[in-house]
CSV table of C-alpha atoms and ligand atoms in Angstrom, one decimal:
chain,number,residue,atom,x,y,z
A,1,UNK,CA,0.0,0.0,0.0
A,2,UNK,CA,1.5,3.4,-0.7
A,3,UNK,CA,1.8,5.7,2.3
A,4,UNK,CA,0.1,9.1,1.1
A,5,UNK,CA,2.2,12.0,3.4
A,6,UNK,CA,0.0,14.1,4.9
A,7,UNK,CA,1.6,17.1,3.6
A,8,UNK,CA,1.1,21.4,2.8
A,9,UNK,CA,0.9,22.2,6.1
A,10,UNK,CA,-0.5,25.6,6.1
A,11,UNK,CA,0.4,28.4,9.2
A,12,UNK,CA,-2.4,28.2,11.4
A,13,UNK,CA,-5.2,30.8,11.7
A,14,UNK,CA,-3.4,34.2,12.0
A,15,UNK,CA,0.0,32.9,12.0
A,16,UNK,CA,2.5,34.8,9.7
A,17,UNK,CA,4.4,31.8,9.8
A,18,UNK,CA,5.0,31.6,6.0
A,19,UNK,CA,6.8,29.1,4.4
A,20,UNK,CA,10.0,29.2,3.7
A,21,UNK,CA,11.2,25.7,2.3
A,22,UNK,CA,8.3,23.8,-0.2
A,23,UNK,CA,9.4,20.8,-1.9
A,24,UNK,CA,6.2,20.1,-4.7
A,25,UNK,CA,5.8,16.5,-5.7
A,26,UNK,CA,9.8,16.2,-5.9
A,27,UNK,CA,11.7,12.7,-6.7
A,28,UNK,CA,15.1,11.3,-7.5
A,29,UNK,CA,15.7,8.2,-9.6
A,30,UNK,CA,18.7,6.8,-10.4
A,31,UNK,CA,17.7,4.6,-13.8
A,32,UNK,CA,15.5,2.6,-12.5
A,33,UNK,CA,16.1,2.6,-8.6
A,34,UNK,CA,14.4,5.5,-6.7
A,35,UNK,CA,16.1,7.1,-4.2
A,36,UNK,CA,13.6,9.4,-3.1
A,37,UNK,CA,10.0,8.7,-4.2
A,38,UNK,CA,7.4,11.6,-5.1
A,39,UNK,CA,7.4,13.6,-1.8
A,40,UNK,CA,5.7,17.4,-1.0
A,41,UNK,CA,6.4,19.0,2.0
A,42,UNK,CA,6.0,22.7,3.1
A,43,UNK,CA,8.9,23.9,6.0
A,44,UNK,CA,7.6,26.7,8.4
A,45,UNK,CA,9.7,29.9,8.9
A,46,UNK,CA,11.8,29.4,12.2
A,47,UNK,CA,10.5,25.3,12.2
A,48,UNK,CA,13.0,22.7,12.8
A,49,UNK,CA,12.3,19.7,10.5
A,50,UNK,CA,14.1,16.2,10.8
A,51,UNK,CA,14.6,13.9,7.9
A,52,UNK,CA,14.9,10.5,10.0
A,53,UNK,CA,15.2,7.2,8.8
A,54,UNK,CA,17.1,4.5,8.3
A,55,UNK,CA,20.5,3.9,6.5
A,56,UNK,CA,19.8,4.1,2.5
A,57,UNK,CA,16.2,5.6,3.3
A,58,UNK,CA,16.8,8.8,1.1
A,59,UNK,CA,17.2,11.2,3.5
A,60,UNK,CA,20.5,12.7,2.6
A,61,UNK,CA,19.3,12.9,-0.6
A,62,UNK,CA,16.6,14.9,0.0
A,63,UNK,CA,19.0,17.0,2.1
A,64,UNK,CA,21.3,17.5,-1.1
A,65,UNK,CA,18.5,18.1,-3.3
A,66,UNK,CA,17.6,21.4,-1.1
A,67,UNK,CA,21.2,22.3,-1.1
A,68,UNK,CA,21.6,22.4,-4.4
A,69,UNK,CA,23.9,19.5,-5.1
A,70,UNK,CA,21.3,17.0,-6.9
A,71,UNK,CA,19.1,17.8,-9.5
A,72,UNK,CA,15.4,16.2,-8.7
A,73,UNK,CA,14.2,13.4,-11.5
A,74,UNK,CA,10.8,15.8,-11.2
A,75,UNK,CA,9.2,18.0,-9.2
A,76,UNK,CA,10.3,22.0,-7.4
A,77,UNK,CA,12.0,23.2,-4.7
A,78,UNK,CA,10.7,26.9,-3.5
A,79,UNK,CA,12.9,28.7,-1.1
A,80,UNK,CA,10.6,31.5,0.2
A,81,UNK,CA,8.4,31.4,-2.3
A,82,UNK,CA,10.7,31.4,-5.4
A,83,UNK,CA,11.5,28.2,-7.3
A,84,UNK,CA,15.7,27.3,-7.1
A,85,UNK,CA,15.1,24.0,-8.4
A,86,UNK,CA,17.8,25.5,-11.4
A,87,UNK,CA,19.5,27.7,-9.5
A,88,UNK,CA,23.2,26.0,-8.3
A,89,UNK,CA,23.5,25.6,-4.7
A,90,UNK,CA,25.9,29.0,-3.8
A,91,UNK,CA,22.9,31.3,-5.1
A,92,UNK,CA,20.2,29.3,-2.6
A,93,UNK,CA,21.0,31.2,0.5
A,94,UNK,CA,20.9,28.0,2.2
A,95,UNK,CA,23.5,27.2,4.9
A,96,UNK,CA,25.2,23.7,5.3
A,97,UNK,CA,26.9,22.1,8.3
A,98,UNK,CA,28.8,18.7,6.7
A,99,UNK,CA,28.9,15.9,8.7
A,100,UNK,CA,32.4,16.3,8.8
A,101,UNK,CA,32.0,19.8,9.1
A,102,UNK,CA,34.4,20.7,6.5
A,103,UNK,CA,36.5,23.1,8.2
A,104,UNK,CA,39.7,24.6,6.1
A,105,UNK,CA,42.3,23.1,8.1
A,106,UNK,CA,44.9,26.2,7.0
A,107,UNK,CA,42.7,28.8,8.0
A,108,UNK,CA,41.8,30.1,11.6
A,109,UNK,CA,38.6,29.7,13.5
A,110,UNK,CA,38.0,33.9,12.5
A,111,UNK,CA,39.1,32.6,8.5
A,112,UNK,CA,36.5,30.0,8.4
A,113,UNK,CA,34.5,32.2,9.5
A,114,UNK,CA,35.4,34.7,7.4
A,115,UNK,CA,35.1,32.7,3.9
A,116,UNK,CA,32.0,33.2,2.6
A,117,UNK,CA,31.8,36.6,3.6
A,118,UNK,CA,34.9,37.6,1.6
A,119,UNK,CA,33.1,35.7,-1.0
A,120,UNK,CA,30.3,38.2,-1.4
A,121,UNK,CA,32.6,41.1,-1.3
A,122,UNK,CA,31.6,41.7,2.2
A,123,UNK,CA,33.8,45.2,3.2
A,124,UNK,CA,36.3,44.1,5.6
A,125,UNK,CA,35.2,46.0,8.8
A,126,UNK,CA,31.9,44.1,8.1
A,127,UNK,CA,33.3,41.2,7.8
A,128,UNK,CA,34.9,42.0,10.8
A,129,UNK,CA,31.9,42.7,12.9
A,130,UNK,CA,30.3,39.5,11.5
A,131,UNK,CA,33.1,37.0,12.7
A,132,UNK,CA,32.6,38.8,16.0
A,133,UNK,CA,28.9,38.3,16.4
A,134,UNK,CA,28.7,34.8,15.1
A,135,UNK,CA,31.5,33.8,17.4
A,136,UNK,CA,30.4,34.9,20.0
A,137,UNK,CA,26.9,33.5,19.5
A,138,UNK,CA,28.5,29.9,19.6
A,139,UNK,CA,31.1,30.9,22.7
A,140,UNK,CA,33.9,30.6,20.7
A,141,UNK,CA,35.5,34.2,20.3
A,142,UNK,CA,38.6,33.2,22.6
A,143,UNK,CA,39.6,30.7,20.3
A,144,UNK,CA,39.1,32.8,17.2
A,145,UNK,CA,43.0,32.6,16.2
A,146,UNK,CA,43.2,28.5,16.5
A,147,UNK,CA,43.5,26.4,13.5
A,148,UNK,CA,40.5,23.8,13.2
A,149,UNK,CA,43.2,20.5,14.5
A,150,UNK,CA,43.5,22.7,17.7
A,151,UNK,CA,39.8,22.2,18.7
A,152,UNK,CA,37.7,19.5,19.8
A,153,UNK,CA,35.2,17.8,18.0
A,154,UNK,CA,32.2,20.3,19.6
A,155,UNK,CA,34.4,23.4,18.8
A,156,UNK,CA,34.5,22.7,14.8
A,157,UNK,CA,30.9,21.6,15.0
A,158,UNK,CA,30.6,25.5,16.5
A,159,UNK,CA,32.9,26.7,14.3
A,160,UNK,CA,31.3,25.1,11.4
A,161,UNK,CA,28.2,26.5,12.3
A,162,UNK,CA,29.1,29.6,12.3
A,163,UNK,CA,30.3,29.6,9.3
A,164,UNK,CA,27.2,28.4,7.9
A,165,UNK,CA,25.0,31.0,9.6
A,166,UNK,CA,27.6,34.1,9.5
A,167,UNK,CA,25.9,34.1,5.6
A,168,UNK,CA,22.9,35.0,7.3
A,169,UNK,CA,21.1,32.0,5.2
A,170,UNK,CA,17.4,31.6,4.5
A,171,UNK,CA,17.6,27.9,5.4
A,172,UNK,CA,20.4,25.9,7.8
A,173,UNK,CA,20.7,22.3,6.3
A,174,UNK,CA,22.8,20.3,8.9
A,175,UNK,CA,23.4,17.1,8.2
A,176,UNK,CA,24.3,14.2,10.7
A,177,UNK,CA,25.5,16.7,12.8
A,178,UNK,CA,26.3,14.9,16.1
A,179,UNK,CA,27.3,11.9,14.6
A,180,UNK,CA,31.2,12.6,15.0
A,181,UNK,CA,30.8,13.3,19.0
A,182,UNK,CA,30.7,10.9,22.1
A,183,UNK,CA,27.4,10.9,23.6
A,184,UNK,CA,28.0,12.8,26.4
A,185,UNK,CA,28.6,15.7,24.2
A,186,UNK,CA,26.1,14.6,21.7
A,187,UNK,CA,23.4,15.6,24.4
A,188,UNK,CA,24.8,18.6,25.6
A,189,UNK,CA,25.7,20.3,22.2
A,190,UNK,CA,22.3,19.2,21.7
A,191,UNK,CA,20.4,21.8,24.0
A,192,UNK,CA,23.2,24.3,22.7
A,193,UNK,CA,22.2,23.9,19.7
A,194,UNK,CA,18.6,23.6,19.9
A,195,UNK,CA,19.1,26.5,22.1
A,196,UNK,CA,20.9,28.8,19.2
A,197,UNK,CA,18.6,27.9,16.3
A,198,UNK,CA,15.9,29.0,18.3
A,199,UNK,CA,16.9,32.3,19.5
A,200,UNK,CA,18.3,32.7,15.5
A,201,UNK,CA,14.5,31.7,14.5
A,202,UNK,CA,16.4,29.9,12.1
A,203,UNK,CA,14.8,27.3,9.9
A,204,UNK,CA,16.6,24.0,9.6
A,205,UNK,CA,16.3,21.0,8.0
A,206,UNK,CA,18.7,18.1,9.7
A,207,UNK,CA,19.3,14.6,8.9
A,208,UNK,CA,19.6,11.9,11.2
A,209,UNK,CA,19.4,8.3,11.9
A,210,UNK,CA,19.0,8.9,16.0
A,211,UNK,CA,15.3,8.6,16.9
A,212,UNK,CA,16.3,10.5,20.1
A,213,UNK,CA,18.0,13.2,18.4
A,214,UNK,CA,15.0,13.4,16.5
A,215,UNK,CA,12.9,13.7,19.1
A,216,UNK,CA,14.5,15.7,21.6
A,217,UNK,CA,14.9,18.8,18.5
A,218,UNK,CA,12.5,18.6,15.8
A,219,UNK,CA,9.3,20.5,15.6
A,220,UNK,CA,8.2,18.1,12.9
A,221,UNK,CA,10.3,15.0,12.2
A,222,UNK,CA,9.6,13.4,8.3
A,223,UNK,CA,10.0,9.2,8.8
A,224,UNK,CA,11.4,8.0,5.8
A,225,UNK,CA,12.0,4.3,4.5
A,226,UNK,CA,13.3,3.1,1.5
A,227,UNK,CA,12.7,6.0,-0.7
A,228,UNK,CA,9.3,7.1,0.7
A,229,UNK,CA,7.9,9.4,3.6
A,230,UNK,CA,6.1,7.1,5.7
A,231,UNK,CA,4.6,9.6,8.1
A,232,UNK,CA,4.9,13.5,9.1
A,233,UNK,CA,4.4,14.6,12.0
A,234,UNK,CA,5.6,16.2,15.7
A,235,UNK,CA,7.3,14.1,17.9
A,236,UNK,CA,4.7,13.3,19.8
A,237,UNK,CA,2.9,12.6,16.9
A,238,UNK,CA,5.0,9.9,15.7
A,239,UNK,CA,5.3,8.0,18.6
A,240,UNK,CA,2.1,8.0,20.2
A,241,UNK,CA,0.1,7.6,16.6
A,242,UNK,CA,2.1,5.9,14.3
A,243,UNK,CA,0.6,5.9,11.0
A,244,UNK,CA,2.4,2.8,9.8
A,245,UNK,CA,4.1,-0.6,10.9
A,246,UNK,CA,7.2,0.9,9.9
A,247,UNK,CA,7.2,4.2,12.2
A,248,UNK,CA,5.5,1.8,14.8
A,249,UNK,CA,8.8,-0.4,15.1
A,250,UNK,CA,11.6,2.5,14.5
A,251,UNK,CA,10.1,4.8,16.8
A,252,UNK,CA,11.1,4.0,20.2
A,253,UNK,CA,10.0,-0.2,21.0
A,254,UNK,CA,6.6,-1.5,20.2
A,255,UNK,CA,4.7,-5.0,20.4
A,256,UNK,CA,2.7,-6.0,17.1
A,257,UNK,CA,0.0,-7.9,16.9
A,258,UNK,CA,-1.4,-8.9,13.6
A,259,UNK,CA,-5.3,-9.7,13.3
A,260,UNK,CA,-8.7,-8.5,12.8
A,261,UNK,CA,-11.5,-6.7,14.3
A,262,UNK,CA,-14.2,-8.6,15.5
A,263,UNK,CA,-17.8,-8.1,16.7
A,264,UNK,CA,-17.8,-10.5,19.7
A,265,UNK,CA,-14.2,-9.8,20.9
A,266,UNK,CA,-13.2,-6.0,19.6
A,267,UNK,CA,-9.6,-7.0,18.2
A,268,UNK,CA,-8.8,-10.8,18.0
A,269,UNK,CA,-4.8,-11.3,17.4
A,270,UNK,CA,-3.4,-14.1,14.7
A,271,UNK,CA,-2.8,-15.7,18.2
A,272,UNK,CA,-5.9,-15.0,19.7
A,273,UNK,CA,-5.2,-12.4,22.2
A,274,UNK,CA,-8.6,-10.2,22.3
A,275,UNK,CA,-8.3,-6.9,22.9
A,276,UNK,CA,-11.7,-4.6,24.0
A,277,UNK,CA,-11.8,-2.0,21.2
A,278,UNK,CA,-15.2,-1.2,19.2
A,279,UNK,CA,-16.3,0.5,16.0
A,280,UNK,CA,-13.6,-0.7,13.8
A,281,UNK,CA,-13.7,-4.1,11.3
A,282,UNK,CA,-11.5,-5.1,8.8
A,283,UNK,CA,-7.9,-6.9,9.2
A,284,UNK,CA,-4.8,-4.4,10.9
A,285,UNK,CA,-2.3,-4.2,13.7
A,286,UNK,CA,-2.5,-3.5,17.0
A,287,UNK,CA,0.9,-1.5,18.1
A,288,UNK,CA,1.5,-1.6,21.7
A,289,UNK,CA,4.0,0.6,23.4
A,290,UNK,CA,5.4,-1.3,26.8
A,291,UNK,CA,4.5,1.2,29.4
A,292,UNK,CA,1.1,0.8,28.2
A,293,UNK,CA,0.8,-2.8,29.3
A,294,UNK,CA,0.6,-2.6,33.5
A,295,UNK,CA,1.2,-5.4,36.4
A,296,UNK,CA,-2.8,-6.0,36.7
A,297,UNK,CA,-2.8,-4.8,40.6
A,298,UNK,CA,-1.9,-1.1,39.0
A,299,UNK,CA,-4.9,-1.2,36.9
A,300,UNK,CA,-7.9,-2.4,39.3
A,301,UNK,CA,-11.2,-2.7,37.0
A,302,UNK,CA,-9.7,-3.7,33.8
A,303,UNK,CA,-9.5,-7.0,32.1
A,304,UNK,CA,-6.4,-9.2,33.3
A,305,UNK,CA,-4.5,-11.5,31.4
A,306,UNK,CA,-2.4,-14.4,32.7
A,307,UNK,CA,1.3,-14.1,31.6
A,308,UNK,CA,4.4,-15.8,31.4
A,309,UNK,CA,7.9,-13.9,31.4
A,310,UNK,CA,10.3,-15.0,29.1
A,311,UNK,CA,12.6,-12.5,29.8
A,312,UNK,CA,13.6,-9.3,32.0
A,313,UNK,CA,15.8,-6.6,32.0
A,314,UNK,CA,16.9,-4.3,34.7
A,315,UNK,CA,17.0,-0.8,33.3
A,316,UNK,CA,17.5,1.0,36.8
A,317,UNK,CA,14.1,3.0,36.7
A,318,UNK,CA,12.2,-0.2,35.0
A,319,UNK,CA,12.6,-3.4,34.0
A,320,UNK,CA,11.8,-4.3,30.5
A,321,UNK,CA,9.7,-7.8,30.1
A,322,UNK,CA,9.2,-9.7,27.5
A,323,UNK,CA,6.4,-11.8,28.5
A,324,UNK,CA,4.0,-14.4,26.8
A,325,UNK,CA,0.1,-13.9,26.6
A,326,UNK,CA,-1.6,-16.8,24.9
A,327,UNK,CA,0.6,-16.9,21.4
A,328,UNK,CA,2.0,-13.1,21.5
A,329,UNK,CA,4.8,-12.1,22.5
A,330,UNK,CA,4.6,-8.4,24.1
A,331,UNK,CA,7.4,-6.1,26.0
A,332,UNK,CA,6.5,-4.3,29.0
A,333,UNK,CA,8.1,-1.7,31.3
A,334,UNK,CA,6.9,-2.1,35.3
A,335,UNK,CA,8.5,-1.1,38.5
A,336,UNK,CA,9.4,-3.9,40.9
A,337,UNK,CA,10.5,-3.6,44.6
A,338,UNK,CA,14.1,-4.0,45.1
A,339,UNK,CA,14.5,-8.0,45.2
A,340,UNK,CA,11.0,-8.7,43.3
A,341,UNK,CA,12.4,-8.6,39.6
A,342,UNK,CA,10.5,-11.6,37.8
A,343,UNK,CA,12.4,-14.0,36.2
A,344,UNK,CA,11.8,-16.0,33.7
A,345,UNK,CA,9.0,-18.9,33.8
A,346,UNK,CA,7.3,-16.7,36.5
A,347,UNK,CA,3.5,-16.0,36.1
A,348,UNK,CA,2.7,-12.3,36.0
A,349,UNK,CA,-0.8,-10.5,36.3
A,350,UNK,CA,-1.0,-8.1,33.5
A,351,UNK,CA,-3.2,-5.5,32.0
A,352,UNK,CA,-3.1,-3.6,28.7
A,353,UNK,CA,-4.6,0.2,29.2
A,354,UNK,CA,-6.8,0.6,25.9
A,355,UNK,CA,-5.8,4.3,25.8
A,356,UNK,CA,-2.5,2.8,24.6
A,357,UNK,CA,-3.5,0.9,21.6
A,358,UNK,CA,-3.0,1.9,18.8
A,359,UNK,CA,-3.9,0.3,15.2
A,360,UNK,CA,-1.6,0.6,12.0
A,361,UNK,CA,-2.6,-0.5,8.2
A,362,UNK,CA,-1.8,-4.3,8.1
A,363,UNK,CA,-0.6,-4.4,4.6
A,364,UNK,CA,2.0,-1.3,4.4
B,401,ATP,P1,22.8,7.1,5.2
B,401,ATP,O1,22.2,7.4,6.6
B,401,ATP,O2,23.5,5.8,5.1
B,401,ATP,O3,23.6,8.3,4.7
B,401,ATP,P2,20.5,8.0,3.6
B,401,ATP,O4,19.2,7.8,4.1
B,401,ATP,O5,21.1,9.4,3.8
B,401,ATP,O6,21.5,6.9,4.2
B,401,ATP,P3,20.9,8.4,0.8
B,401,ATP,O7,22.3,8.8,0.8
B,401,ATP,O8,19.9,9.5,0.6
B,401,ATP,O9,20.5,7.6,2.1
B,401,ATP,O10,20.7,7.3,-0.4
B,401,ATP,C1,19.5,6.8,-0.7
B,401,ATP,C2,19.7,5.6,-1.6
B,401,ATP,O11,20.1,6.1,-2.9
B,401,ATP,C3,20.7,4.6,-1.2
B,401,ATP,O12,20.2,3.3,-1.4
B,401,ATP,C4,21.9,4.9,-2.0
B,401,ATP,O13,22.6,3.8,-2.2
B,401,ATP,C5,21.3,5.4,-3.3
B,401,ATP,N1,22.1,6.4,-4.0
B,401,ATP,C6,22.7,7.5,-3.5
B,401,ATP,N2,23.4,8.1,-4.5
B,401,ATP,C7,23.4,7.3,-5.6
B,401,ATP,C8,24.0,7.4,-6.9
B,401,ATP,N3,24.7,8.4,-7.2
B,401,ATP,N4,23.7,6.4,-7.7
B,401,ATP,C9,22.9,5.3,-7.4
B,401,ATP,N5,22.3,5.2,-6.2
B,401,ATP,C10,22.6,6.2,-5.3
């Protein structure tokens, strides 16, 4: 079944949030293979959008496609309202972190810095000013005179970023940008970051493969798997409605159950696990997320279901189970007292709290 995006997001009621970045029906093949598969999507000024998805899943092309450095088989790209779809990627006003951040190693902090304004013919005490401001705004003015092998990996991140904003760009594309920092740093850069693009009311468009990342900074975060959006949406959206199987299972962990509804029994499972919904019929699957399914004393007044443990995990604030109900196999997060931690072959009481199920297209 082909996943229709729900897409053209328009400001809401009185907003003069216009947008900035519109990609119309836009697509890249290579011969027969398709890389990206027909996608629109309208960008928000000041929204931070996340292209997320697996390895190979077409995000980075899409990425590059804004930028400027692939053509699109079909389809525009508008950049406040005018179509660059032609127009090379050093006329887009677009701004570009590189994974690798790209720094000239020869140059100074202040150089890199520097660069593109000397590349618009920027007057020098200018250009002056505007090293000065952007460094500052990523903390980095002390260091201005360091060469790029002189810094950490965070400080060329900074430096690289402002580089890419000191152009005072439309758009900020960043692309995998934590992805070269341990993940202590990862976090805190993070909020830093988060932090700047916000009081910049920058929009920016960022690739990555970290759900969490994804998460923790996106207004909007686009899903994408092999080629194709599979869901837009905030997120909050994502995870607790899941439009497809796919988003169900990337997005954070999940317990599928493949059936159909059923008049006598609201959902019955493959495996015969009945679950009380109403008002629905045909064949789908049920996507549970583990905190939604509850040791049954937590939940007095709902339906209980014997189950078996097959497996635990201590996680300090929870412990993941995998447990067995009937023929399904279903994780779920609880809280035991210290010393109480089920093991497996125990019997458990357990309920499933129906605000927490969800159902996704069984054929996607
Ligand atoms: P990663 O996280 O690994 O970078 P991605 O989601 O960014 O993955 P893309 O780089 O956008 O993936 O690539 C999408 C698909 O297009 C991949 O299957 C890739 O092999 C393919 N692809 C990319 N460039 C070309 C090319 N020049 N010719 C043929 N196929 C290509």
């Amino acid at each position: 079944m082909s996943i229709q995006p729900v897409l053209n997001d328009v400001a809401a009621p009185g907003s003069d949030r216009q947008s900035v970045v519109s990609f119309r029906d836009i697509a890249k093949d290579y011969g027969a293979f398709k890389a990206v598969s027909t996608m629109s999507l309208d960008i928000r000024r000041g929204e931070l959008v996340c292209l997320l998805g697996p390895s190979g899943c077409g995000k980075t092309t899409t990425l590059r496609m804004l930028a400027g450095f692939i053509d699109p088989t079909h389809g525009q790209i508008l950049i406040d309202g005018t179509d660059v779809t032609k127009v090379p990627a050093y006329k887009r006003d677009v701004g570009i972190v590189f994974q690798n951040y790209a720094l000239f190693p020869h140059m100074t902090v202040a150089k890199n810095v520097e660069y593109g304004l000397n590349n618009i013919g920027m007057k020098k005490k200018d250009r002056r000013d505007r090293v000065e401001e952007m460094l500052s705004r990523v903390e980095l003015l002390h260091l201005q005179d360091r060469y790029p092998r002189a810094l950490s990996g965070g400080q060329q991140q900074r430096v690289a970023l402002a580089r890419a904003l000191a152009l005072q760009p439309k758009v900020l594309l960043l692309d995998e940008p934590f992805s070269n920092l341990d993940a202590q740093l990862r976090v805190r850069l993070r909020e830093d970051l988060h932090g700047l693009i916000r009081s910049l009311d920058m929009t920016t468009v960022f690739v990555t493969h970290d759900q969490e990342e994804a998460l923790t900074l996106a207004d909007r975060v686009v899903v994408m798997n092999q080629g194709k959006v599979e869901q837009i949406g905030t997120p909050e959206e994502i995870y607790d409605a899941p439009a497809t199987r796919f988003v169900a299972e990337f997005i954070g962990s999940c317990s599928l159950l493949e059936g159909h509804f059923d008049n006598q029994c609201g959902f019955l499972s493959d495996a015969g696990l009945a679950l009380p919904v109403t008002g629905r019929s045909g064949k789908a699957i049920a996507a549970i997320r583990p905190e939604y399914i509850r040791k049954a004393d937590e939940m007095p007044g709902a339906a209980s279901y014997p189950a078996i443990v097959e497996a635990s995990e201590y996680l300090g604030a929870t412990t993941r189970l995998q447990i067995r109900l009937g023929g399904e196999k279903l994780l779920m997060d609880a809280r035991f007292p210290v010393g109480q931690k089920p093991n497996p072959g125990d019997e458990l009481s357990v309920a499933i709290d129906p605000a927490g199920i969800r159902f996704v297209p069984a054929k996607t």
